[in-house]
Short mmCIF file of C-alpha atoms in Angstrom, two decimals:
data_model
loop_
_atom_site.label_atom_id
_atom_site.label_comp_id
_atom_site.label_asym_id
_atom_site.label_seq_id
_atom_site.Cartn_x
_atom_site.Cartn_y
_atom_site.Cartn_z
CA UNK A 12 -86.84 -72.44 -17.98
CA UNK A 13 -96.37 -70.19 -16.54
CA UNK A 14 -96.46 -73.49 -15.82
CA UNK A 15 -95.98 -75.51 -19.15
CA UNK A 16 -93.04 -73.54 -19.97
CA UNK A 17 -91.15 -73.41 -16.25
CA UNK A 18 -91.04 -77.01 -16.31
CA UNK A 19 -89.34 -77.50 -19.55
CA UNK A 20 -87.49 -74.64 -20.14
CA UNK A 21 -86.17 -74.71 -16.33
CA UNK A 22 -83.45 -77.31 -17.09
CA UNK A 23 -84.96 -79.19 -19.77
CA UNK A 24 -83.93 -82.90 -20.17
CA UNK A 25 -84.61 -84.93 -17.72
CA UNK A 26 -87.40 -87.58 -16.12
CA UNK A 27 -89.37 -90.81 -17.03
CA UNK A 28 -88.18 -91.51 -20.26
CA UNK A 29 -87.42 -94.73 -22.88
CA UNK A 30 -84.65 -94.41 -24.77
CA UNK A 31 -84.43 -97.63 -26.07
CA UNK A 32 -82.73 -100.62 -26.52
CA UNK A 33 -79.08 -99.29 -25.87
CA UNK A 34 -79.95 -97.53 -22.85
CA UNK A 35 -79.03 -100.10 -19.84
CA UNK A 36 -81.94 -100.51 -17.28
CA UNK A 37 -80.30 -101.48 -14.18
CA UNK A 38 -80.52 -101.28 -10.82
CA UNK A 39 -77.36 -99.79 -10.79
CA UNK A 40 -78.36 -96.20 -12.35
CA UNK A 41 -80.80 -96.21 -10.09
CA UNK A 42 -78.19 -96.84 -7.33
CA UNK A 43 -75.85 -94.24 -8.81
CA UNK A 44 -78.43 -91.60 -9.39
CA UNK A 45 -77.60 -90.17 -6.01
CA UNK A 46 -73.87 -89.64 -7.00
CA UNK A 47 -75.02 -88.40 -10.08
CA UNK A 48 -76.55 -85.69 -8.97
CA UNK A 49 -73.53 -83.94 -7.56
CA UNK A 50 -72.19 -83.73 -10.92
CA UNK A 51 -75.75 -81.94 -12.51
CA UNK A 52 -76.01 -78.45 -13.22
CA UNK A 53 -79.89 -78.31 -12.59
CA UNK A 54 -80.98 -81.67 -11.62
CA UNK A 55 -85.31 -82.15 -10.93
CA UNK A 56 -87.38 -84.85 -11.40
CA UNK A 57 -90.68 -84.65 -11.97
CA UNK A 58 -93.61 -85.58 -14.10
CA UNK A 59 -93.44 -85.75 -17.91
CA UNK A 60 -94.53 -81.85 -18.99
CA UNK A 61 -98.27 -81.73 -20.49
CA UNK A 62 -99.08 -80.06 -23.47
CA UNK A 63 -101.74 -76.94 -23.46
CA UNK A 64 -104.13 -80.02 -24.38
CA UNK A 65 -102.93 -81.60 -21.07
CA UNK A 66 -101.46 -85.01 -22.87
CA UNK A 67 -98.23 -85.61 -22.96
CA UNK A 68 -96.48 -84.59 -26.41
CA UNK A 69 -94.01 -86.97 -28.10
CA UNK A 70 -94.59 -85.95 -31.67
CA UNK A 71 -90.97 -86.75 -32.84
CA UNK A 72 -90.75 -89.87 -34.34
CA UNK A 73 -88.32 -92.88 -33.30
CA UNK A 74 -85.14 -93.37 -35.07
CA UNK A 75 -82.72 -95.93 -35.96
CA UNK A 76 -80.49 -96.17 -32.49
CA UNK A 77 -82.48 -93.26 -30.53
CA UNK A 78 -85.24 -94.99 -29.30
CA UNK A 79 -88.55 -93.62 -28.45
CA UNK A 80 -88.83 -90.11 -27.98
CA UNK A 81 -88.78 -88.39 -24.25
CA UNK A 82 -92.21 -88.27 -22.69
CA UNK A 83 -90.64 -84.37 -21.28
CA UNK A 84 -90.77 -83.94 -25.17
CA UNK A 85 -92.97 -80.80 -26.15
CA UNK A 86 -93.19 -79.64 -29.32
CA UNK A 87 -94.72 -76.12 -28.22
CA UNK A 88 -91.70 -75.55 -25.92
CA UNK A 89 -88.95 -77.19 -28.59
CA UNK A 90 -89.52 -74.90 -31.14
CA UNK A 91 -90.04 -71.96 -28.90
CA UNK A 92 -85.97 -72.25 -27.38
CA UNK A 93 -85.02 -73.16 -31.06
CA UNK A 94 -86.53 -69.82 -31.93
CA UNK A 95 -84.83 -68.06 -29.13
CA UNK A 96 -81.49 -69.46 -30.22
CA UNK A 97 -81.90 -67.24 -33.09
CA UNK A 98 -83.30 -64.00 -31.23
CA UNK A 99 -81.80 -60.98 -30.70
CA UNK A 100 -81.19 -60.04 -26.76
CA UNK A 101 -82.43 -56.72 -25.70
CA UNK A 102 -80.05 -54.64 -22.89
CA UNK A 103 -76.28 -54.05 -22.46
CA UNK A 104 -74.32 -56.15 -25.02
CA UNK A 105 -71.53 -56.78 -22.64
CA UNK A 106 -73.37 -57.99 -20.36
CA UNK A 107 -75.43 -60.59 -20.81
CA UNK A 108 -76.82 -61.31 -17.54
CA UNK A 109 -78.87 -58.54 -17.99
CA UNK A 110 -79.83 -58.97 -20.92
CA UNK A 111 -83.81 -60.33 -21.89
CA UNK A 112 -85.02 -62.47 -25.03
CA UNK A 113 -88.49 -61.46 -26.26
CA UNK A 114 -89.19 -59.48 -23.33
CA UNK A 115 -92.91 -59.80 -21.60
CA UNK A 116 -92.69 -56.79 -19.12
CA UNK A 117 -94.88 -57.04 -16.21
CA UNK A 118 -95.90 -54.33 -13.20
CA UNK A 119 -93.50 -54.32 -9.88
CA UNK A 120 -95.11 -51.37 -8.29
CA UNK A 121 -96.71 -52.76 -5.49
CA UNK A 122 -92.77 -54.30 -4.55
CA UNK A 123 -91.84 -50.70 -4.22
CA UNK A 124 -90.26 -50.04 -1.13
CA UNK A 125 -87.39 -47.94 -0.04
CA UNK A 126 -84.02 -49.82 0.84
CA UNK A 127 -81.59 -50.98 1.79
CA UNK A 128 -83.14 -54.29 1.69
CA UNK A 129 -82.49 -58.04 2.87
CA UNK A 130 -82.21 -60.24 0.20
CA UNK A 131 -83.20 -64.23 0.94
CA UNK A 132 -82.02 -66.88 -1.08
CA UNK A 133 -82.53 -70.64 -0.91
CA UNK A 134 -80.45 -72.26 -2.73
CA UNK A 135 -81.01 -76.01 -3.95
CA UNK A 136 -77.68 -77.53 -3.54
CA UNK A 137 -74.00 -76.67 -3.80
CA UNK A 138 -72.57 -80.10 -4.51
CA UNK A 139 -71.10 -79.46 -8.09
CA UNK A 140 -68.75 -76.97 -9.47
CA UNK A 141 -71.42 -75.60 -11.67
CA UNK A 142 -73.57 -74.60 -8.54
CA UNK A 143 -70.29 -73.42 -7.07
CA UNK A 144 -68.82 -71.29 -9.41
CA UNK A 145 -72.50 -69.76 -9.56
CA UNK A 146 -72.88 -69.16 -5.71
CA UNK A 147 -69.24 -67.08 -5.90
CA UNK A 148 -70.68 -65.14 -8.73
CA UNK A 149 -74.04 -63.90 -6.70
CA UNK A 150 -71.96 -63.34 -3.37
CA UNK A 151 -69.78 -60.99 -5.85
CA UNK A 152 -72.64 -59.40 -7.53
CA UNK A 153 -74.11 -58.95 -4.02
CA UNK A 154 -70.92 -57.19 -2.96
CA UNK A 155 -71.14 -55.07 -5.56
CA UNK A 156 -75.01 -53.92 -4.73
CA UNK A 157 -74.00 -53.52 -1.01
CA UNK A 158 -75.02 -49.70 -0.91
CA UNK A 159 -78.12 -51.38 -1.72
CA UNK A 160 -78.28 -54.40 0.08
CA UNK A 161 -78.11 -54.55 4.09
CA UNK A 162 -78.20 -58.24 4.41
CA UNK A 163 -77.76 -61.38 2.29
CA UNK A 164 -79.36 -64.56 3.69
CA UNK A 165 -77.94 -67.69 1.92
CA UNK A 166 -79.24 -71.52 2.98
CA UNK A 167 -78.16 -74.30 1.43
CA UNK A 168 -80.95 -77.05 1.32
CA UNK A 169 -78.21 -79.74 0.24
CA UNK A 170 -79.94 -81.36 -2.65
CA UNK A 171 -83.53 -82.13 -0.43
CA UNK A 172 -86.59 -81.23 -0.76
CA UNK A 173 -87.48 -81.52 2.92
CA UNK A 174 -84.73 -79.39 3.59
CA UNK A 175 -85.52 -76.92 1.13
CA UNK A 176 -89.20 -76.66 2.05
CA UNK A 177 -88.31 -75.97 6.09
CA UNK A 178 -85.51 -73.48 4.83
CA UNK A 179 -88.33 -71.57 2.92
CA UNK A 180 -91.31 -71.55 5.57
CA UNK A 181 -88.68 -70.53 7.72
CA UNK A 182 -87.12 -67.69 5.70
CA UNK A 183 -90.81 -66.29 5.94
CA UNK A 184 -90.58 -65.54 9.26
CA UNK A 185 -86.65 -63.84 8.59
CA UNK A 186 -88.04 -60.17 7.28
CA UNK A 187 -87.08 -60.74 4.06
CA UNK A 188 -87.39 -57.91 1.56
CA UNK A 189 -87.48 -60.14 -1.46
CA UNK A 190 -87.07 -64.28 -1.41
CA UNK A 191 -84.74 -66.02 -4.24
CA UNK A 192 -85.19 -69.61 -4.93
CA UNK A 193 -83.53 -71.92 -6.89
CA UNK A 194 -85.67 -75.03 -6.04
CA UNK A 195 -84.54 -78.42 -5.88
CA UNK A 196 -87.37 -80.20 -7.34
CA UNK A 197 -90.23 -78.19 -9.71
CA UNK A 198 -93.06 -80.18 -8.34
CA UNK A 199 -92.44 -80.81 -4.60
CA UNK A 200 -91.51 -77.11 -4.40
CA UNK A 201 -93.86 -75.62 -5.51
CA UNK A 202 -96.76 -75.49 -2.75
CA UNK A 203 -93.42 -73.73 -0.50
CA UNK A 204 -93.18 -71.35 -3.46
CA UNK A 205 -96.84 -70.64 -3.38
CA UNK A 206 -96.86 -69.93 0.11
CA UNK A 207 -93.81 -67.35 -0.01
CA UNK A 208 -95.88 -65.72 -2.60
CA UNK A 209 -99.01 -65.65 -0.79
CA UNK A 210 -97.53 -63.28 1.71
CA UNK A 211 -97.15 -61.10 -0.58
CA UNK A 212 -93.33 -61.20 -0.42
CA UNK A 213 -91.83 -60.99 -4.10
CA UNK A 214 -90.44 -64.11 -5.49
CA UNK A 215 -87.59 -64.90 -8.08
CA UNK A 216 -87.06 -68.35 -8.98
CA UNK A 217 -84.12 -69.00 -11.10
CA UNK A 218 -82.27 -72.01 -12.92
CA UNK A 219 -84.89 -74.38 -12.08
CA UNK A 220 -88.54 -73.53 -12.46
CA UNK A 221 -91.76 -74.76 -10.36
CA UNK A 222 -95.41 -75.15 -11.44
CA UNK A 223 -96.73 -72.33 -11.21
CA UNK A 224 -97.10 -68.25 -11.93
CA UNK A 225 -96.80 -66.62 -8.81
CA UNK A 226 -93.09 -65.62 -8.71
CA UNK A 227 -92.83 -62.25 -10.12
CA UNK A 228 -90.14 -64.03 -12.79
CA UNK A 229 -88.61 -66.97 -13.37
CA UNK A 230 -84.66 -66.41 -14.66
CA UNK A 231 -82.75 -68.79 -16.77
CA UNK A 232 -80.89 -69.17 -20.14
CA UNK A 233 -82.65 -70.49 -23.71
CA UNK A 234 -82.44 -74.27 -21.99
CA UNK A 235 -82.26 -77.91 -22.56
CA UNK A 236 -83.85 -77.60 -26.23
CA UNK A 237 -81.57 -75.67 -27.81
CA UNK A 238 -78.26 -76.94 -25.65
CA UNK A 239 -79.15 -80.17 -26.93
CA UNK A 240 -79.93 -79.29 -30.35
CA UNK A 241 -76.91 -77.36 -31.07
CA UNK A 242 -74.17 -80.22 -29.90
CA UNK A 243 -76.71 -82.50 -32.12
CA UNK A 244 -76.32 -79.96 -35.54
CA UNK A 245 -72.75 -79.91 -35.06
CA UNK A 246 -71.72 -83.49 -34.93
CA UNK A 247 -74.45 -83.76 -38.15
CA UNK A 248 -72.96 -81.97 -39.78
CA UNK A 249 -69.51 -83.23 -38.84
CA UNK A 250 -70.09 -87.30 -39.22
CA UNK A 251 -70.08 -88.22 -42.43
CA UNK A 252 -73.44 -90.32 -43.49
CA UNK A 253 -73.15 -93.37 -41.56
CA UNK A 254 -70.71 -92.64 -39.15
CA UNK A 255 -71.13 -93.74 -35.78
CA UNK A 256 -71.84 -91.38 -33.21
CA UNK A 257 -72.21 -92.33 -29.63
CA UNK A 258 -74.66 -90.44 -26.93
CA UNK A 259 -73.50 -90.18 -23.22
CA UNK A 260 -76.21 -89.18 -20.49
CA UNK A 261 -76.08 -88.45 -17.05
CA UNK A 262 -79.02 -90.50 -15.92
CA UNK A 263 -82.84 -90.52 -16.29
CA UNK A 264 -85.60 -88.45 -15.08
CA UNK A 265 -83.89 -85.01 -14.79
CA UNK A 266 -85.76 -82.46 -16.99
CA UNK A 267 -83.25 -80.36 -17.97
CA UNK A 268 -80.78 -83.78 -19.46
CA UNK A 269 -84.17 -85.08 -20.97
CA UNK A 270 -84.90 -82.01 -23.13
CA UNK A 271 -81.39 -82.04 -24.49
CA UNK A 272 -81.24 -85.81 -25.10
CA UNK A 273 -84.35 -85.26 -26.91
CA UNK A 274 -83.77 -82.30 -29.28
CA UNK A 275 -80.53 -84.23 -29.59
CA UNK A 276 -83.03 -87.03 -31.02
CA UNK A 277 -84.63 -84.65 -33.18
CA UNK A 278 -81.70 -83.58 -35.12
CA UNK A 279 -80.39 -86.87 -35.17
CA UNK A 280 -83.19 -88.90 -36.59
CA UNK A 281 -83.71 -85.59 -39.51
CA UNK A 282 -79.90 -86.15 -39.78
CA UNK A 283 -80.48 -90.22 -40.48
CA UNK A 284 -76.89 -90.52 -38.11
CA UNK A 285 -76.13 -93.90 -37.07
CA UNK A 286 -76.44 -93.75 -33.15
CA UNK A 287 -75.16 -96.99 -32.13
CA UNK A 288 -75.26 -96.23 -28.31
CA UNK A 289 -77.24 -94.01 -25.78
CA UNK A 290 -75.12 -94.75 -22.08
CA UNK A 291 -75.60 -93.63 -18.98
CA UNK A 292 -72.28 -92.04 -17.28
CA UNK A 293 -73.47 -91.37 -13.48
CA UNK A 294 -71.69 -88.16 -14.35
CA UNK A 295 -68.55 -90.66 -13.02
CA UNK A 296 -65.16 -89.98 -15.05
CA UNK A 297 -64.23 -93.60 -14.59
CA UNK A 298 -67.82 -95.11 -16.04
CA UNK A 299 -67.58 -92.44 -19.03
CA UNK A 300 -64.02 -93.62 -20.29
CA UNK A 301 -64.72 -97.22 -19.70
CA UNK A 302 -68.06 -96.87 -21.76
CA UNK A 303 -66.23 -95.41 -24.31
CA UNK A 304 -63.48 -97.98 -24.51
CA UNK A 305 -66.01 -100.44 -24.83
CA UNK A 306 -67.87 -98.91 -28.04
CA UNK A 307 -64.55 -98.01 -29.52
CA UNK A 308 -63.50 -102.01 -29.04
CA UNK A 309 -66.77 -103.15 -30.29
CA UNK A 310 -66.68 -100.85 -33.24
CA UNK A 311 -63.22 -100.33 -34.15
CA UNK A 312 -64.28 -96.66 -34.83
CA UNK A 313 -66.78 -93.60 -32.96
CA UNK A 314 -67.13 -90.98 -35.38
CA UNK A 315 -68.74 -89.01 -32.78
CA UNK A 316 -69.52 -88.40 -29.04
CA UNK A 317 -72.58 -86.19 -28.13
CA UNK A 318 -72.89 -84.98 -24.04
CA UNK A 319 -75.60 -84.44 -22.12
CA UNK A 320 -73.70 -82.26 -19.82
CA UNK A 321 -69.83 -81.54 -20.73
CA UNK A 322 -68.27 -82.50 -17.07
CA UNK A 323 -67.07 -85.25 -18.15
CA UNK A 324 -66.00 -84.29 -21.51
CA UNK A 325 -61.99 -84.82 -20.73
CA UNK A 326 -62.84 -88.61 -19.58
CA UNK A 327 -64.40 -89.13 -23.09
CA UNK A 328 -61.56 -87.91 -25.10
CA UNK A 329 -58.69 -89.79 -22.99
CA UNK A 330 -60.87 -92.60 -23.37
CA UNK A 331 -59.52 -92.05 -27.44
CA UNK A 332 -56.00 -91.03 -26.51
CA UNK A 333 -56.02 -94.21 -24.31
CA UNK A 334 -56.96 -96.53 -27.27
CA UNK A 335 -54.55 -94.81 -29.82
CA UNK A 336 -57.14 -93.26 -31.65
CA UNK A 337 -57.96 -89.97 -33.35
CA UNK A 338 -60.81 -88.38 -31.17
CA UNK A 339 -63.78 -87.81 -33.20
CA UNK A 340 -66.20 -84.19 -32.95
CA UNK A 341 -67.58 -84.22 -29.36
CA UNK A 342 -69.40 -81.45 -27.70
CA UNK A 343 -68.79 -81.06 -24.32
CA UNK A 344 -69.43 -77.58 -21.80
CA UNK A 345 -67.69 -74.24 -20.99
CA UNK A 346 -65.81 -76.06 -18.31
CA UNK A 347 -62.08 -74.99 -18.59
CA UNK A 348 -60.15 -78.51 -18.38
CA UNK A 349 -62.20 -79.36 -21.59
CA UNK A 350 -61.92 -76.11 -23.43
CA UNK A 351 -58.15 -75.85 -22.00
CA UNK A 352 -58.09 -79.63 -23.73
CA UNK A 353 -60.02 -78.85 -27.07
CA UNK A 354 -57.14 -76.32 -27.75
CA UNK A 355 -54.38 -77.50 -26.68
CA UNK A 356 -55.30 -80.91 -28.98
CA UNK A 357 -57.13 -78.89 -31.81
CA UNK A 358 -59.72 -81.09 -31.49
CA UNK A 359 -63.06 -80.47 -33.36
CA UNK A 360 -65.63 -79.65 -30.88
CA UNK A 361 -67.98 -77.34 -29.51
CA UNK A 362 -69.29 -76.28 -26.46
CA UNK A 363 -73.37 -75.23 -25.69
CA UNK A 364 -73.43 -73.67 -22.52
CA UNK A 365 -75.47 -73.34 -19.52
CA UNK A 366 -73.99 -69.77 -18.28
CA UNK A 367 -73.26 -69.49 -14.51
CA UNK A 368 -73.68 -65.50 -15.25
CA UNK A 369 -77.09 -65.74 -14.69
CA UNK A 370 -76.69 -66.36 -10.95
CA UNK A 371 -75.69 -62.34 -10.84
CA UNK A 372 -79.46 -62.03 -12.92
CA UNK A 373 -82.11 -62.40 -9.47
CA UNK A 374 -79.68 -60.15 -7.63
CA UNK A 375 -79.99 -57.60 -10.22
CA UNK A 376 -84.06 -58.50 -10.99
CA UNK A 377 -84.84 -58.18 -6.64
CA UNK A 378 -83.47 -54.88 -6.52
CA UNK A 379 -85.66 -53.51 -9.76
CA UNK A 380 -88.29 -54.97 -8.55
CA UNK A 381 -88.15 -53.39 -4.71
CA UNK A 382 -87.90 -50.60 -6.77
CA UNK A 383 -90.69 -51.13 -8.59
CA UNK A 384 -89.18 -50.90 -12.34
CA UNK A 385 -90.56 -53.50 -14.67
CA UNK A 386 -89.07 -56.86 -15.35
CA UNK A 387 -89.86 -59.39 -17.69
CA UNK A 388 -91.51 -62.72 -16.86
CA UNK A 389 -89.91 -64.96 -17.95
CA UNK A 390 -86.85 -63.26 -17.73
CA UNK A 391 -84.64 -65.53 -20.67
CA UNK A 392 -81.04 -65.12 -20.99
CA UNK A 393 -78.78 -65.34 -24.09
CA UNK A 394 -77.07 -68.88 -24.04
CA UNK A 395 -73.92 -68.50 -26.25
CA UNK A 396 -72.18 -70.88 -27.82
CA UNK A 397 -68.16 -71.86 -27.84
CA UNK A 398 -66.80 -72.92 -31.15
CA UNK A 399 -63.79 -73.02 -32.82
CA UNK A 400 -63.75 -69.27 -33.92
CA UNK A 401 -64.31 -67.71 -30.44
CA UNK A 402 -62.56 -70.63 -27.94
CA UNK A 403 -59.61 -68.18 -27.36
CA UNK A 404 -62.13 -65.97 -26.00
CA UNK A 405 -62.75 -67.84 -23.13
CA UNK A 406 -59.95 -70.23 -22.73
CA UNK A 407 -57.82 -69.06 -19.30
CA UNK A 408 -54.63 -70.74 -18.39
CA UNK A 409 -54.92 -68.43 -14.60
CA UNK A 410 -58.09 -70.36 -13.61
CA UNK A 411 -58.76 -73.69 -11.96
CA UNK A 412 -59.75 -76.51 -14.53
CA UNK A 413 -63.14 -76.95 -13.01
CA UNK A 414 -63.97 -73.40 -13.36
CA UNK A 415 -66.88 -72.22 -15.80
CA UNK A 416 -66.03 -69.85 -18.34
CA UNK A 417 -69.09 -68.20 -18.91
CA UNK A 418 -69.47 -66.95 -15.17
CA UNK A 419 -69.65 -62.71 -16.85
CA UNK A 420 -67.15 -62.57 -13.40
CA UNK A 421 -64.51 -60.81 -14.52
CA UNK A 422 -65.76 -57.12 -13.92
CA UNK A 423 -66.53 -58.23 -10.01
CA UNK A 424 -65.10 -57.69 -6.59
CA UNK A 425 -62.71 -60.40 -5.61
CA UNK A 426 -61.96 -61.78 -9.44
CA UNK A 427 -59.49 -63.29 -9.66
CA UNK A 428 -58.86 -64.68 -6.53
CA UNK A 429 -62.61 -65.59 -5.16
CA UNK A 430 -63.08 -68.07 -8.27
CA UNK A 431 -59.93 -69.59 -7.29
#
């Protein structure tokens, strides 16, 4: 979320792609893609992942409305998170962000070292609330270790890879005890990922993966498979046969929106459900409600609104209120203006999630492994779901709107009042 598996998993949904016909081509996505970005939770393009074979897999076949399958599509790495969304987590059950599916321990002992220790982290980008709320969460978890942590080093690479690569090389030469990185790119980053591991310093990627299997673990949720395929079973299930169900991207090219989109196709084509529209948003609240307007004054009716991503869920479902119109099953995220909105309206909906508790995860996984305990690698963390029966759970009237509600926060120095 070994190489295959870090670039799928890592965000999952995102890069070269044909969607087909309904998808809109223009120079202006391409324009907007820069915008876009700041709205992304993990955001990397790169080449179409190979199969173990080395081709490209795009065994799903083509539907009516979904186009062409995703050349990010593998099959391998599909049914593996599909699997996972079904496993059962090993480690505390309350909290999750140390919790492991189908753990692979591997040997820290030559990390062993005695602290405190300096803890390095280069970070891709903090230009969306996602990234945010996630970057409050470490600092807290951080504050909590600080018996056993002497220094913090944070740099923000601001969404380059140039950046990002001189922030690394440069980090080398800061004493480090252990090196985080949550890259901004999985290819470009990579050679600066080797080279932190070739001197011998341990590395922890996170969120986003890179292309290779030096890091002593790579940490992130189930991923783009199974976020995608579980907003896609629900609105299935939902729409009645025929029913019109429209799909809203981000943009094009970004792994982790490409491996949702297609698992989205998967279940969709299986499903036989009328997608009459696959649209790119920008991740811009204005584009996403004037989309929908359109569709719902070319059709009369939507029966359904899948998400890529959920941060613009609220612009989708005004979009409805706008028009006069009941507002179909939509999945959006675990951001609190839309789960805040799904109650409040009793709409039908869900919510896959991308948790922000598993920044706290490489704080926790640097200071076992200076230790020298075992970790696993790949470290894969439970990705719940929000439905109808556990929304109250997680729906708080205290926080900002733009808040995530799956940040595991609440037990942490400075919660409330840091998140705010």
């Amino acid at each position: 979320m070994a190489s295959t598996s870090l670039l799928t998993l890592r965000s999952v949904v995102e890069a070269p792609h044909s969607i087909g016909e309904h998808v809109r081509r223009s120079t202006s996505v391409v324009a907007a893609m820069s915008a876009a970005l700041l709205i992304l939770t993990g955001c990397a393009t790169d080449e179409p992942t190979t199969s173990a074979s080395g081709a490209a897999s795009s065994t799903a076949a083509a539907g009516s409305g979904t186009g062409e399958q995703s050349k990010f599509f593998v099959q391998a790495d599909y049914d593996n998170e599909l699997s996972l969304l079904q496993a059962t987590a090993t480690g505390p059950a309350d909290k999750p962000w140390e919790q492991v599916l189908n753990p692979k321990l591997v040997d820290t002992a030559k990390y062993k070292k005695a602290g405190p220790y300096k803890v390095c982290f280069s970070n891709a980008a903090l230009n969306n609330p996602w990234r945010q709320v996630g970057f409050k969460v470490m600092q807290a978890e951080v504050e909590k270790q600080k018996s056993l942590i002497k220094e913090f080093v944070h740099v923000d690479a601001e969404g380059k890879d140039s950046k990002q690569i001189a922030d690394i090389n440069d980090l080398l030469g800061k004493g480090c005890d252990a090196l985080i990185v949550s890259p901004n790119t999985t290819a470009t980053l990579t050679p600066a990922v080797e080279a932190a591991c070739a001197k011998g310093l341990p590395v922890i990627v996170f969120d986003r993966g890179v292309d290779t299997k030096c890091p002593v673990t790579f940490i992130n949720p189930i991923g783009g498979y199974g976020f995608g395929h579980v907003g896609a079973s629900f609105l299935s299930e939902k729409v009645k046969p025929g029913g019109k169900v429209l799909a809203l991207r981000i943009l094009p090219g970004v792994d982790v929106l490409e491996t949702r989109w297609s698992a989205a196709k998967v279940q969709f084509d299986k499903a036989k459900v009328n997608v009459v529209g696959v649209e790119f948003t920008d991740g811009d609240p204005a584009k996403t409600k004037k989309i929908v307007n359109d569709y719902i004054q070319r059709y009369g009716t939507i029966d359904g609104i899948w998400m890529d991503a959920g941060a613009t869920a609220v612009a989708a479902v005004e979009a409805f209120q706008d028009a006069g119109k009941p507002v179909p099953p939509i999945n959006g995220e675990d951001q609190l203006d839309f789960l805040k909105l799904w109650k409040d309206k009793k709409l039908t909906a869900i919510a896959p999630t991308y948790p922000t508790y598993q920044w706290r995860t490489p704080i926790i996984a640097a200071l076992k492994i200076l230790n020298g305990e075992q970790v696993s690698s790949p470290w894969k963390l439970p990705q719940p779901t929000i439905t109808q029966d556990n929304l109250d759970k997680y729906v708080d009237a205290n926080m900002p709107p733009l808040h995530y509600a799956m940040c595991g926060c609440t037990d942490l120095p400075g919660y409330p009042q840091r998140w705010k």
